[in-house]
PDB file of C-alpha atoms in Angstrom:
ATOM      1  CA  MET A   1      -0.059   0.107   0.028  1.00 92.00           C
ATOM      2  CA  LEU A   2       1.001   3.378  -0.918  1.00 97.00           C
ATOM      3  CA  ASP A   3       0.105   6.705   0.310  1.00 97.00           C
ATOM      4  CA  VAL A   4       1.020   9.885  -1.403  1.00 98.00           C
ATOM      5  CA  ASP A   5      -0.303  13.247  -2.672  1.00 98.00           C
ATOM      6  CA  VAL A   6      -0.495  12.443  -6.645  1.00 98.00           C
ATOM      7  CA  LEU A   7      -0.461   9.511  -8.595  1.00 98.00           C
ATOM      8  CA  ILE A   8       0.517   9.657 -11.936  1.00 98.00           C
ATOM      9  CA  VAL A   9      -0.831   6.759 -14.172  1.00 97.00           C
ATOM     10  CA  GLY A  10       1.579   6.690 -17.164  1.00 95.00           C
ATOM     11  CA  ALA A  11       5.510   6.881 -16.944  1.00 96.00           C
ATOM     12  CA  GLY A  12       5.987   8.092 -20.085  1.00 95.00           C
ATOM     13  CA  PRO A  13       7.889  11.825 -20.927  1.00 97.00           C
ATOM     14  CA  VAL A  14       5.004  13.677 -19.723  1.00 98.00           C
ATOM     15  CA  GLY A  15       4.351  11.831 -16.854  1.00 98.00           C
ATOM     16  CA  LEU A  16       7.861  11.494 -15.503  1.00 98.00           C
ATOM     17  CA  PHE A  17       8.145  15.306 -15.859  1.00 98.00           C
ATOM     18  CA  GLY A  18       5.241  15.419 -14.015  1.00 98.00           C
ATOM     19  CA  ALA A  19       6.942  13.610 -11.209  1.00 98.00           C
ATOM     20  CA  TYR A  20       9.983  16.204 -11.578  1.00 97.00           C
ATOM     21  CA  TYR A  21       7.026  19.389 -11.298  1.00 96.00           C
ATOM     22  CA  ALA A  22       4.776  17.368  -8.310  1.00 97.00           C
ATOM     23  CA  GLY A  23       8.021  16.818  -6.328  1.00 97.00           C
ATOM     24  CA  ALA A  24       9.047  20.472  -6.906  1.00 96.00           C
ATOM     25  CA  ARG A  25       6.106  21.604  -5.435  1.00 96.00           C
ATOM     26  CA  GLY A  26       6.600  19.519  -2.391  1.00 96.00           C
ATOM     27  CA  LEU A  27       3.945  16.686  -3.686  1.00 98.00           C
ATOM     28  CA  ARG A  28       4.801  12.896  -2.587  1.00 98.00           C
ATOM     29  CA  THR A  29       4.319  11.158  -5.805  1.00 98.00           C
ATOM     30  CA  ALA A  30       3.758   7.668  -7.156  1.00 98.00           C
ATOM     31  CA  ILE A  31       4.215   6.747 -10.700  1.00 98.00           C
ATOM     32  CA  VAL A  32       2.298   3.114 -12.307  1.00 97.00           C
ATOM     33  CA  ASP A  33       2.557   2.037 -15.189  1.00 94.00           C
ATOM     34  CA  ALA A  34       1.839  -1.648 -17.180  1.00 89.00           C
ATOM     35  CA  LEU A  35       4.912  -1.606 -18.855  1.00 85.00           C
ATOM     36  CA  SER A  36       7.754  -2.742 -16.820  1.00 84.00           C
ATOM     37  CA  GLN A  37      10.110   0.142 -17.693  1.00 87.00           C
ATOM     38  CA  VAL A  38       9.624   4.005 -17.656  1.00 93.00           C
ATOM     39  CA  GLY A  39       9.349   5.563 -21.429  1.00 92.00           C
ATOM     40  CA  GLY A  40       5.858   4.647 -22.530  1.00 89.00           C
ATOM     41  CA  GLN A  41       5.959   5.117 -26.595  1.00 85.00           C
ATOM     42  CA  VAL A  42       9.433   6.591 -26.300  1.00 88.00           C
ATOM     43  CA  SER A  43      11.332   3.391 -24.657  1.00 83.00           C
ATOM     44  CA  ALA A  44       9.099   1.175 -26.291  1.00 75.00           C
ATOM     45  CA  MET A  45       8.712   2.284 -30.103  1.00 73.00           C
ATOM     46  CA  TYR A  46      11.629   4.320 -30.777  1.00 76.00           C
ATOM     47  CA  PRO A  47      14.387   4.805 -28.448  1.00 77.00           C
ATOM     48  CA  GLU A  48      17.240   4.986 -30.670  1.00 73.00           C
ATOM     49  CA  LYS A  49      15.492   7.765 -32.673  1.00 79.00           C
ATOM     50  CA  GLU A  50      16.426  11.067 -32.747  1.00 85.00           C
ATOM     51  CA  ILE A  51      13.832  13.838 -31.555  1.00 92.00           C
ATOM     52  CA  TYR A  52      13.846  17.255 -32.899  1.00 94.00           C
ATOM     53  CA  ASP A  53      11.546  19.469 -31.138  1.00 94.00           C
ATOM     54  CA  ILE A  54      12.152  19.375 -27.660  1.00 95.00           C
ATOM     55  CA  ALA A  55      13.123  22.999 -26.645  1.00 94.00           C
ATOM     56  CA  GLY A  56      16.565  22.961 -25.905  1.00 95.00           C
ATOM     57  CA  PHE A  57      17.566  19.688 -27.704  1.00 95.00           C
ATOM     58  CA  PRO A  58      18.538  20.262 -31.375  1.00 97.00           C
ATOM     59  CA  ALA A  59      18.691  17.119 -31.632  1.00 96.00           C
ATOM     60  CA  VAL A  60      17.790  14.115 -28.647  1.00 96.00           C
ATOM     61  CA  SER A  61      17.730  10.191 -29.004  1.00 90.00           C
ATOM     62  CA  GLY A  62      14.542   8.312 -26.973  1.00 90.00           C
ATOM     63  CA  ARG A  63      16.788   6.911 -24.725  1.00 88.00           C
ATOM     64  CA  ARG A  64      18.626   9.957 -23.796  1.00 94.00           C
ATOM     65  CA  LEU A  65      15.317  12.144 -23.389  1.00 96.00           C
ATOM     66  CA  ILE A  66      13.886   9.389 -20.738  1.00 96.00           C
ATOM     67  CA  ALA A  67      17.182   8.995 -19.201  1.00 95.00           C
ATOM     68  CA  GLY A  68      17.741  12.691 -18.746  1.00 97.00           C
ATOM     69  CA  LEU A  69      13.565  12.990 -17.204  1.00 98.00           C
ATOM     70  CA  VAL A  70      14.521  10.273 -14.640  1.00 98.00           C
ATOM     71  CA  GLU A  71      17.334  11.828 -13.339  1.00 97.00           C
ATOM     72  CA  GLN A  72      15.575  15.289 -13.339  1.00 97.00           C
ATOM     73  CA  ALA A  73      12.553  13.613 -10.863  1.00 97.00           C
ATOM     74  CA  ALA A  74      15.266  11.588  -9.125  1.00 97.00           C
ATOM     75  CA  PRO A  75      15.475  14.426  -6.069  1.00 97.00           C
ATOM     76  CA  TYR A  76      11.974  14.023  -5.044  1.00 97.00           C
ATOM     77  CA  ARG A  77      12.509  10.379  -4.819  1.00 97.00           C
ATOM     78  CA  PRO A  78       8.927   9.380  -6.750  1.00 98.00           C
ATOM     79  CA  ALA A  79       7.686   5.519  -5.805  1.00 98.00           C
ATOM     80  CA  TYR A  80       7.785   4.005  -9.400  1.00 98.00           C
ATOM     81  CA  VAL A  81       4.899   1.086  -9.867  1.00 97.00           C
ATOM     82  CA  LEU A  82       5.954  -0.958 -12.698  1.00 94.00           C
ATOM     83  CA  GLY A  83       4.487  -3.528 -14.697  1.00 90.00           C
ATOM     84  CA  GLU A  84       1.035  -2.981 -12.816  1.00 94.00           C
ATOM     85  CA  GLU A  85      -1.797  -1.646 -14.489  1.00 93.00           C
ATOM     86  CA  ALA A  86      -3.910   0.872 -12.820  1.00 95.00           C
ATOM     87  CA  GLN A  87      -7.524  -0.881 -12.749  1.00 95.00           C
ATOM     88  CA  ARG A  88      -9.834   0.117  -9.842  1.00 97.00           C
ATOM     89  CA  LEU A  89     -10.657   3.484  -9.058  1.00 97.00           C
ATOM     90  CA  GLU A  90     -12.738   4.225  -5.571  1.00 97.00           C
ATOM     91  CA  HIS A  91     -13.960   7.293  -3.945  1.00 95.00           C
ATOM     92  CA  VAL A  92     -13.206   7.256   0.101  1.00 93.00           C
ATOM     93  CA  PRO A  93     -14.065  10.010   2.323  1.00 90.00           C
ATOM     94  CA  GLY A  94     -12.167  13.174   2.655  1.00 89.00           C
ATOM     95  CA  GLY A  95     -11.978  13.399  -0.874  1.00 90.00           C
ATOM     96  CA  LEU A  96      -9.691  10.392  -1.480  1.00 97.00           C
ATOM     97  CA  LEU A  97      -9.167   8.349  -4.579  1.00 98.00           C
ATOM     98  CA  VAL A  98      -7.663   4.905  -4.065  1.00 98.00           C
ATOM     99  CA  VAL A  99      -6.172   2.858  -7.086  1.00 98.00           C
ATOM    100  CA  LYS A 100      -6.006  -0.755  -7.267  1.00 98.00           C
ATOM    101  CA  THR A 101      -3.320  -2.089  -9.536  1.00 97.00           C
ATOM    102  CA  GLY A 102      -3.693  -5.353 -11.169  1.00 94.00           C
ATOM    103  CA  GLY A 103      -0.253  -6.089  -9.132  1.00 95.00           C
ATOM    104  CA  GLY A 104      -2.296  -6.059  -6.046  1.00 96.00           C
ATOM    105  CA  THR A 105      -0.955  -2.364  -4.918  1.00 98.00           C
ATOM    106  CA  GLU A 106      -3.621  -0.125  -3.540  1.00 98.00           C
ATOM    107  CA  ILE A 107      -2.613   3.735  -3.819  1.00 98.00           C
ATOM    108  CA  THR A 108      -4.140   6.438  -1.899  1.00 98.00           C
ATOM    109  CA  ALA A 109      -3.701  10.021  -3.318  1.00 98.00           C
ATOM    110  CA  ARG A 110      -5.298  13.430  -2.818  1.00 98.00           C
ATOM    111  CA  ALA A 111      -5.143  14.076  -6.633  1.00 98.00           C
ATOM    112  CA  VAL A 112      -4.661  11.535  -9.861  1.00 98.00           C
ATOM    113  CA  VAL A 113      -2.899  13.164 -12.999  1.00 98.00           C
ATOM    114  CA  VAL A 114      -3.594  10.734 -15.982  1.00 98.00           C
ATOM    115  CA  THR A 115      -0.505  10.825 -18.719  1.00 97.00           C
ATOM    116  CA  GLY A 116      -1.250   7.351 -20.371  1.00 87.00           C
ATOM    117  CA  GLY A 117      -0.655   8.272 -23.951  1.00 79.00           C
ATOM    118  CA  ILE A 118      -2.658   6.123 -26.049  1.00 72.00           C
ATOM    119  CA  GLY A 119      -3.438   3.913 -23.491  1.00 69.00           C
ATOM    120  CA  THR A 120      -2.364   0.794 -21.932  1.00 69.00           C
ATOM    121  CA  PHE A 121       0.595  -0.669 -24.051  1.00 69.00           C
ATOM    122  CA  THR A 122       0.492  -4.381 -24.082  1.00 76.00           C
ATOM    123  CA  PRO A 123       3.412  -6.452 -26.222  1.00 81.00           C
ATOM    124  CA  ARG A 124       2.357  -8.672 -29.084  1.00 86.00           C
ATOM    125  CA  PRO A 125       3.703 -12.148 -27.998  1.00 88.00           C
ATOM    126  CA  LEU A 126       5.905 -14.352 -30.164  1.00 91.00           C
ATOM    127  CA  PRO A 127       3.902 -17.610 -31.533  1.00 88.00           C
ATOM    128  CA  ALA A 128       6.549 -19.272 -29.240  1.00 91.00           C
ATOM    129  CA  GLY A 129       9.157 -18.696 -26.777  1.00 91.00           C
ATOM    130  CA  GLU A 130       7.115 -16.884 -23.937  1.00 91.00           C
ATOM    131  CA  GLU A 131       8.146 -19.251 -21.142  1.00 94.00           C
ATOM    132  CA  PHE A 132      11.455 -17.910 -21.177  1.00 95.00           C
ATOM    133  CA  LEU A 133      10.195 -14.381 -20.308  1.00 91.00           C
ATOM    134  CA  GLY A 134      12.902 -12.935 -18.219  1.00 89.00           C
ATOM    135  CA  ARG A 135      14.940 -15.586 -18.653  1.00 94.00           C
ATOM    136  CA  GLY A 136      16.357 -14.625 -22.111  1.00 95.00           C
ATOM    137  CA  LEU A 137      12.984 -13.341 -23.957  1.00 95.00           C
ATOM    138  CA  GLU A 138      12.490  -9.299 -23.630  1.00 91.00           C
ATOM    139  CA  TYR A 139      10.317  -6.763 -25.021  1.00 87.00           C
ATOM    140  CA  PHE A 140      12.363  -4.307 -24.286  1.00 81.00           C
ATOM    141  CA  VAL A 141      16.365  -3.177 -24.229  1.00 83.00           C
ATOM    142  CA  PRO A 142      16.612  -0.599 -21.429  1.00 69.00           C
ATOM    143  CA  ASP A 143      20.309  -1.317 -20.700  1.00 72.00           C
ATOM    144  CA  GLY A 144      22.461  -2.868 -23.810  1.00 81.00           C
ATOM    145  CA  ALA A 145      25.040  -3.767 -21.286  1.00 86.00           C
ATOM    146  CA  ASP A 146      23.446  -7.304 -20.235  1.00 90.00           C
ATOM    147  CA  TYR A 147      23.748  -8.229 -24.071  1.00 95.00           C
ATOM    148  CA  ALA A 148      27.368  -8.057 -24.457  1.00 96.00           C
ATOM    149  CA  GLY A 149      29.064 -10.729 -25.718  1.00 97.00           C
ATOM    150  CA  ARG A 150      25.606 -13.006 -26.311  1.00 97.00           C
ATOM    151  CA  ASP A 151      23.896 -14.228 -29.348  1.00 98.00           C
ATOM    152  CA  VAL A 152      20.849 -11.882 -29.930  1.00 98.00           C
ATOM    153  CA  VAL A 153      18.115 -12.570 -31.831  1.00 98.00           C
ATOM    154  CA  VAL A 154      15.441  -9.511 -32.806  1.00 97.00           C
ATOM    155  CA  VAL A 155      12.185 -10.330 -33.958  1.00 97.00           C
ATOM    156  CA  GLY A 156      10.189  -7.817 -35.834  1.00 95.00           C
ATOM    157  CA  GLY A 157      10.400  -5.593 -38.786  1.00 95.00           C
ATOM    158  CA  GLY A 158       9.438  -2.097 -37.245  1.00 91.00           C
ATOM    159  CA  ASP A 159      11.354   0.918 -36.008  1.00 87.00           C
ATOM    160  CA  SER A 160      11.825  -0.610 -32.362  1.00 86.00           C
ATOM    161  CA  ALA A 161      13.469  -4.132 -34.115  1.00 93.00           C
ATOM    162  CA  VAL A 162      15.870  -2.394 -36.446  1.00 93.00           C
ATOM    163  CA  ASP A 163      16.728   0.370 -34.095  1.00 89.00           C
ATOM    164  CA  TRP A 164      17.674  -2.622 -30.973  1.00 90.00           C
ATOM    165  CA  ALA A 165      19.300  -4.463 -33.620  1.00 95.00           C
ATOM    166  CA  LEU A 166      21.510  -1.662 -34.815  1.00 93.00           C
ATOM    167  CA  MET A 167      22.260  -0.638 -31.092  1.00 90.00           C
ATOM    168  CA  LEU A 168      23.315  -3.976 -30.237  1.00 94.00           C
ATOM    169  CA  HIS A 169      25.534  -5.484 -33.056  1.00 95.00           C
ATOM    170  CA  PRO A 170      28.826  -3.597 -31.835  1.00 96.00           C
ATOM    171  CA  ILE A 171      28.316  -4.770 -28.257  1.00 96.00           C
ATOM    172  CA  ALA A 172      26.830  -8.769 -28.822  1.00 97.00           C
ATOM    173  CA  SER A 173      28.964 -11.728 -30.257  1.00 97.00           C
ATOM    174  CA  SER A 174      26.428 -11.768 -32.844  1.00 97.00           C
ATOM    175  CA  VAL A 175      22.733 -10.075 -33.895  1.00 98.00           C
ATOM    176  CA  THR A 176      20.473 -11.532 -35.825  1.00 98.00           C
ATOM    177  CA  LEU A 177      17.335 -10.262 -37.271  1.00 98.00           C
ATOM    178  CA  VAL A 178      14.166 -12.283 -37.969  1.00 98.00           C
ATOM    179  CA  HIS A 179      11.022 -11.014 -40.116  1.00 97.00           C
ATOM    180  CA  ARG A 180       8.069 -12.954 -41.199  1.00 95.00           C
ATOM    181  CA  ARG A 181       7.940 -10.760 -43.893  1.00 95.00           C
ATOM    182  CA  ALA A 182      10.383  -9.635 -46.782  1.00 95.00           C
ATOM    183  CA  ALA A 183       9.425  -5.602 -46.502  1.00 95.00           C
ATOM    184  CA  PHE A 184       9.943  -3.545 -43.587  1.00 95.00           C
ATOM    185  CA  ARG A 185       8.149  -1.263 -41.872  1.00 92.00           C
ATOM    186  CA  ALA A 186      10.787   0.509 -40.127  1.00 90.00           C
ATOM    187  CA  HIS A 187      12.197   3.926 -41.497  1.00 87.00           C
ATOM    188  CA  HIS A 188      13.786   3.386 -44.823  1.00 92.00           C
ATOM    189  CA  GLY A 189      16.859   4.983 -43.968  1.00 91.00           C
ATOM    190  CA  SER A 190      17.600   2.951 -40.800  1.00 91.00           C
ATOM    191  CA  VAL A 191      16.807  -0.311 -42.831  1.00 95.00           C
ATOM    192  CA  GLU A 192      19.692   0.873 -45.125  1.00 96.00           C
ATOM    193  CA  ARG A 193      22.191   1.445 -42.459  1.00 95.00           C
ATOM    194  CA  LEU A 194      20.862  -2.408 -40.776  1.00 96.00           C
ATOM    195  CA  LYS A 195      21.621  -3.766 -44.280  1.00 96.00           C
ATOM    196  CA  ALA A 196      24.963  -2.015 -44.113  1.00 97.00           C
ATOM    197  CA  ALA A 197      25.829  -3.146 -40.290  1.00 97.00           C
ATOM    198  CA  PRO A 198      27.260  -6.874 -39.448  1.00 97.00           C
ATOM    199  CA  VAL A 199      23.873  -8.095 -38.272  1.00 97.00           C
ATOM    200  CA  GLU A 200      22.360 -11.038 -40.692  1.00 97.00           C
ATOM    201  CA  ILE A 201      18.803 -10.840 -41.903  1.00 98.00           C
ATOM    202  CA  ILE A 202      16.493 -13.856 -42.098  1.00 98.00           C
ATOM    203  CA  THR A 203      13.006 -12.570 -43.781  1.00 97.00           C
ATOM    204  CA  ASN A 204      10.088 -14.657 -44.372  1.00 97.00           C
ATOM    205  CA  ALA A 205      10.482 -16.521 -41.415  1.00 97.00           C
ATOM    206  CA  GLN A 206       9.301 -16.672 -38.051  1.00 96.00           C
ATOM    207  CA  VAL A 207      10.412 -17.988 -33.900  1.00 96.00           C
ATOM    208  CA  THR A 208       8.497 -21.517 -33.668  1.00 96.00           C
ATOM    209  CA  ALA A 209      10.314 -23.026 -30.865  1.00 96.00           C
ATOM    210  CA  ALA A 210      12.657 -21.657 -27.776  1.00 97.00           C
ATOM    211  CA  HIS A 211      15.415 -24.227 -25.785  1.00 96.00           C
ATOM    212  CA  GLY A 212      17.362 -24.289 -22.891  1.00 96.00           C
ATOM    213  CA  GLY A 213      17.395 -25.057 -19.406  1.00 94.00           C
ATOM    214  CA  HIS A 214      17.091 -22.042 -16.825  1.00 94.00           C
ATOM    215  CA  ARG A 215      18.212 -19.501 -19.539  1.00 96.00           C
ATOM    216  CA  LEU A 216      17.505 -19.386 -23.176  1.00 97.00           C
ATOM    217  CA  GLU A 217      19.917 -21.019 -25.641  1.00 97.00           C
ATOM    218  CA  ARG A 218      18.638 -21.502 -28.763  1.00 97.00           C
ATOM    219  CA  VAL A 219      15.799 -21.041 -31.119  1.00 97.00           C
ATOM    220  CA  GLU A 220      14.224 -22.603 -34.113  1.00 97.00           C
ATOM    221  CA  LEU A 221      12.874 -20.685 -37.068  1.00 97.00           C
ATOM    222  CA  SER A 222      10.218 -21.902 -39.703  1.00 96.00           C
ATOM    223  CA  THR A 223      12.768 -22.011 -42.394  1.00 96.00           C
ATOM    224  CA  GLY A 224      14.218 -25.310 -40.387  1.00 96.00           C
ATOM    225  CA  ALA A 225      16.971 -23.384 -39.127  1.00 96.00           C
ATOM    226  CA  THR A 226      18.395 -23.266 -35.488  1.00 97.00           C
ATOM    227  CA  LEU A 227      20.538 -20.272 -34.229  1.00 97.00           C
ATOM    228  CA  PRO A 228      22.190 -19.797 -30.851  1.00 97.00           C
ATOM    229  CA  CYS A 229      20.461 -17.144 -29.048  1.00 98.00           C
ATOM    230  CA  GLN A 230      20.808 -16.144 -25.125  1.00 97.00           C
ATOM    231  CA  ARG A 231      18.688 -12.994 -25.795  1.00 97.00           C
ATOM    232  CA  LEU A 232      15.957 -12.814 -27.347  1.00 97.00           C
ATOM    233  CA  VAL A 233      13.935  -9.541 -27.944  1.00 96.00           C
ATOM    234  CA  ALA A 234      10.471  -9.758 -29.250  1.00 95.00           C
ATOM    235  CA  ALA A 235       9.830  -6.523 -30.893  1.00 92.00           C
ATOM    236  CA  LEU A 236       6.447  -7.543 -32.315  1.00 90.00           C
ATOM    237  CA  GLY A 237       4.498  -3.653 -31.466  1.00 83.00           C
ATOM    238  CA  PHE A 238       1.861  -3.556 -29.092  1.00 79.00           C
ATOM    239  CA  THR A 239      -1.684  -2.991 -28.570  1.00 77.00           C
ATOM    240  CA  ALA A 240      -3.026  -0.129 -26.768  1.00 73.00           C
ATOM    241  CA  ASN A 241      -6.418   0.382 -25.169  1.00 78.00           C
ATOM    242  CA  LEU A 242      -7.999   2.600 -22.768  1.00 82.00           C
ATOM    243  CA  GLY A 243      -8.655  -0.494 -20.507  1.00 85.00           C
ATOM    244  CA  PRO A 244     -10.325   0.022 -16.880  1.00 91.00           C
ATOM    245  CA  LEU A 245      -9.979   3.898 -17.311  1.00 92.00           C
ATOM    246  CA  ARG A 246     -13.029   3.451 -19.221  1.00 92.00           C
ATOM    247  CA  GLU A 247     -14.791   2.582 -15.943  1.00 94.00           C
ATOM    248  CA  TRP A 248     -13.915   5.127 -14.088  1.00 96.00           C
ATOM    249  CA  GLY A 249     -16.354   7.783 -15.079  1.00 95.00           C
ATOM    250  CA  LEU A 250     -14.271   9.957 -17.189  1.00 96.00           C
ATOM    251  CA  ASP A 251     -15.759  11.890 -20.308  1.00 96.00           C
ATOM    252  CA  LEU A 252     -14.614  10.609 -23.344  1.00 94.00           C
ATOM    253  CA  HIS A 253     -14.090  11.604 -27.163  1.00 91.00           C
ATOM    254  CA  ASP A 254     -13.927   9.334 -29.614  1.00 86.00           C
ATOM    255  CA  ASN A 255     -13.695   6.559 -26.659  1.00 82.00           C
ATOM    256  CA  ARG A 256     -10.231   7.149 -26.694  1.00 87.00           C
ATOM    257  CA  HIS A 257      -9.342  10.536 -24.823  1.00 93.00           C
ATOM    258  CA  LEU A 258     -10.201  12.109 -22.027  1.00 96.00           C
ATOM    259  CA  VAL A 259     -11.940  15.387 -22.003  1.00 97.00           C
ATOM    260  CA  VAL A 260     -10.075  18.250 -20.152  1.00 98.00           C
ATOM    261  CA  ASP A 261     -10.571  21.912 -19.413  1.00 98.00           C
ATOM    262  CA  SER A 262      -7.881  24.758 -19.389  1.00 97.00           C
ATOM    263  CA  ALA A 263      -7.060  23.715 -15.845  1.00 98.00           C
ATOM    264  CA  MET A 264      -6.517  20.125 -17.468  1.00 98.00           C
ATOM    265  CA  ARG A 265      -9.574  19.107 -15.195  1.00 98.00           C
ATOM    266  CA  THR A 266     -11.648  15.761 -16.371  1.00 98.00           C
ATOM    267  CA  ASN A 267     -15.398  15.710 -15.266  1.00 97.00           C
ATOM    268  CA  VAL A 268     -14.017  13.426 -11.952  1.00 97.00           C
ATOM    269  CA  PRO A 269     -13.106  15.995  -8.885  1.00 96.00           C
ATOM    270  CA  GLY A 270      -9.221  15.344  -8.354  1.00 97.00           C
ATOM    271  CA  ILE A 271      -8.381  13.792 -11.679  1.00 98.00           C
ATOM    272  CA  PHE A 272      -6.712  15.718 -14.099  1.00 98.00           C
ATOM    273  CA  ALA A 273      -5.092  14.251 -17.629  1.00 98.00           C
ATOM    274  CA  ALA A 274      -2.264  15.585 -19.764  1.00 98.00           C
ATOM    275  CA  GLY A 275      -0.429  14.291 -23.047  1.00 96.00           C
ATOM    276  CA  ASP A 276      -1.644  12.454 -25.685  1.00 94.00           C
ATOM    277  CA  ILE A 277      -4.821  11.260 -24.039  1.00 95.00           C
ATOM    278  CA  ALA A 278      -5.880  14.637 -23.074  1.00 97.00           C
ATOM    279  CA  ASP A 279      -8.392  16.201 -25.504  1.00 96.00           C
ATOM    280  CA  TYR A 280      -9.565  19.658 -25.568  1.00 97.00           C
ATOM    281  CA  ASP A 281     -10.723  22.101 -28.468  1.00 96.00           C
ATOM    282  CA  GLY A 282      -7.374  22.779 -30.375  1.00 97.00           C
ATOM    283  CA  LYS A 283      -5.402  19.908 -29.188  1.00 96.00           C
ATOM    284  CA  VAL A 284      -1.756  19.540 -30.783  1.00 96.00           C
ATOM    285  CA  ARG A 285      -0.466  15.952 -29.803  1.00 95.00           C
ATOM    286  CA  LEU A 286       2.983  16.700 -29.079  1.00 95.00           C
ATOM    287  CA  ILE A 287       5.576  15.412 -26.680  1.00 96.00           C
ATOM    288  CA  ALA A 288       6.516  19.530 -26.194  1.00 96.00           C
ATOM    289  CA  VAL A 289       2.815  20.522 -25.977  1.00 97.00           C
ATOM    290  CA  GLY A 290       2.641  17.522 -23.218  1.00 97.00           C
ATOM    291  CA  PHE A 291       5.264  18.731 -20.961  1.00 98.00           C
ATOM    292  CA  GLY A 292       3.250  22.294 -20.559  1.00 97.00           C
ATOM    293  CA  GLU A 293       0.290  20.248 -20.304  1.00 98.00           C
ATOM    294  CA  VAL A 294       1.320  18.067 -17.386  1.00 98.00           C
ATOM    295  CA  ALA A 295       2.775  21.273 -15.354  1.00 98.00           C
ATOM    296  CA  THR A 296      -0.632  23.137 -15.643  1.00 98.00           C
ATOM    297  CA  ALA A 297      -2.166  19.558 -14.448  1.00 98.00           C
ATOM    298  CA  VAL A 298       0.312  19.400 -11.431  1.00 98.00           C
ATOM    299  CA  ASN A 299      -0.223  22.613 -10.423  1.00 98.00           C
ATOM    300  CA  ASN A 300      -3.689  22.949 -10.123  1.00 98.00           C
ATOM    301  CA  ALA A 301      -3.711  19.519  -8.553  1.00 98.00           C
ATOM    302  CA  ALA A 302      -1.101  21.172  -6.003  1.00 98.00           C
ATOM    303  CA  VAL A 303      -4.277  23.927  -5.328  1.00 98.00           C
ATOM    304  CA  HIS A 304      -6.923  21.079  -5.188  1.00 98.00           C
ATOM    305  CA  ILE A 305      -5.178  19.155  -2.566  1.00 97.00           C
ATOM    306  CA  ASP A 306      -4.662  22.616  -0.442  1.00 97.00           C
ATOM    307  CA  PRO A 307      -7.158  25.481  -1.661  1.00 96.00           C
ATOM    308  CA  ALA A 308      -4.900  27.657   0.478  1.00 97.00           C
ATOM    309  CA  ALA A 309      -2.036  26.816  -1.789  1.00 96.00           C
ATOM    310  CA  GLN A 310      -0.573  29.315  -4.745  1.00 95.00           C
ATOM    311  CA  LEU A 311      -1.175  28.013  -8.173  1.00 96.00           C
ATOM    312  CA  PHE A 312       1.887  29.726  -9.270  1.00 95.00           C
ATOM    313  CA  PRO A 313       4.515  27.280  -8.313  1.00 92.00           C
ATOM    314  CA  GLY A 314       7.430  30.030  -8.143  1.00 90.00           C
ATOM    315  CA  HIS A 315      10.396  30.421 -10.674  1.00 91.00           C
ATOM    316  CA  SER A 316      12.718  26.711 -10.448  1.00 90.00           C
ATOM    317  CA  THR A 317      15.957  29.291 -10.297  1.00 90.00           C
ATOM    318  CA  ASP A 318      14.676  29.983  -6.657  1.00 86.00           C
ATOM    319  CA  HIS A 319      13.739  26.453  -5.535  1.00 83.00           C
ATOM    320  CA  PRO A 320      16.565  24.493  -7.121  1.00 84.00           C
ATOM    321  CA  ALA A 321      16.366  20.507  -6.386  1.00 83.00           C
ATOM    322  CA  PRO A 322      17.389  18.822  -3.252  1.00 84.00           C
ATOM    323  CA  VAL A 323      21.137  17.042  -3.453  1.00 72.00           C
TER     324      VAL A 323
END
């Protein structure tokens, strides 16, 4: 059980910046996300892609952006509840909100800020090998160090698959990319770099079996080939939906977005929203816009929690983060 001032639902870039802002306002904060790592769509779909429209950065990779946001929030020690989907919402006396996760965690908060992007991400599973999840099979590559000197098989044909193959080949013993089609969905420039890299590319094939003891050792392909494999990266994409948030009594637009006002308030007292999941007239879905929205949401949440608090947080130059 956790007791916090602000619960942030969604650990993407907007949610992470919200954790910084809540901390800067002296609010105890927890962040819950169904994914097992922070970063949301950025980490799941384009961690190595350069992003060009983040203020102050001519170019920054998704991985560097997320790492910087985590570092920015770290002095305020937000509690991370990862790999658990926010499911049930209960209203209790005193205006408190209790959110229960699919993992059994119960979080009591005085305000909730939903920064869930386009909803809960669920990785598309491999047709074989799921029994090695956490023992060689992964859906993300949060840290390349664990892949050093390993035989790596990456499955998929989108940006994530190609990005991870390009990232890992300099440190892995070998990298093989397996894709069930001949054509790739990934950006053309990335595919060309992949073809020029020392990466074996096998198309029109799928992983049909995985073998090993306590850890993964090899995989079989539909072509009949067997590959040595200590690390299997499944990059087959994700499904996304609002999931249990639909049952929270929130006003929806297009059945996918949460309707908010200029203070980023939803129709449910104490619940705010920011980022791609929030909707209002003139909405522009960009990370840069989400940063401003979550600052607005958190500052208004601070006033919701304590009506005597000032809406304006003051200038950050006057309130440096604790060391």
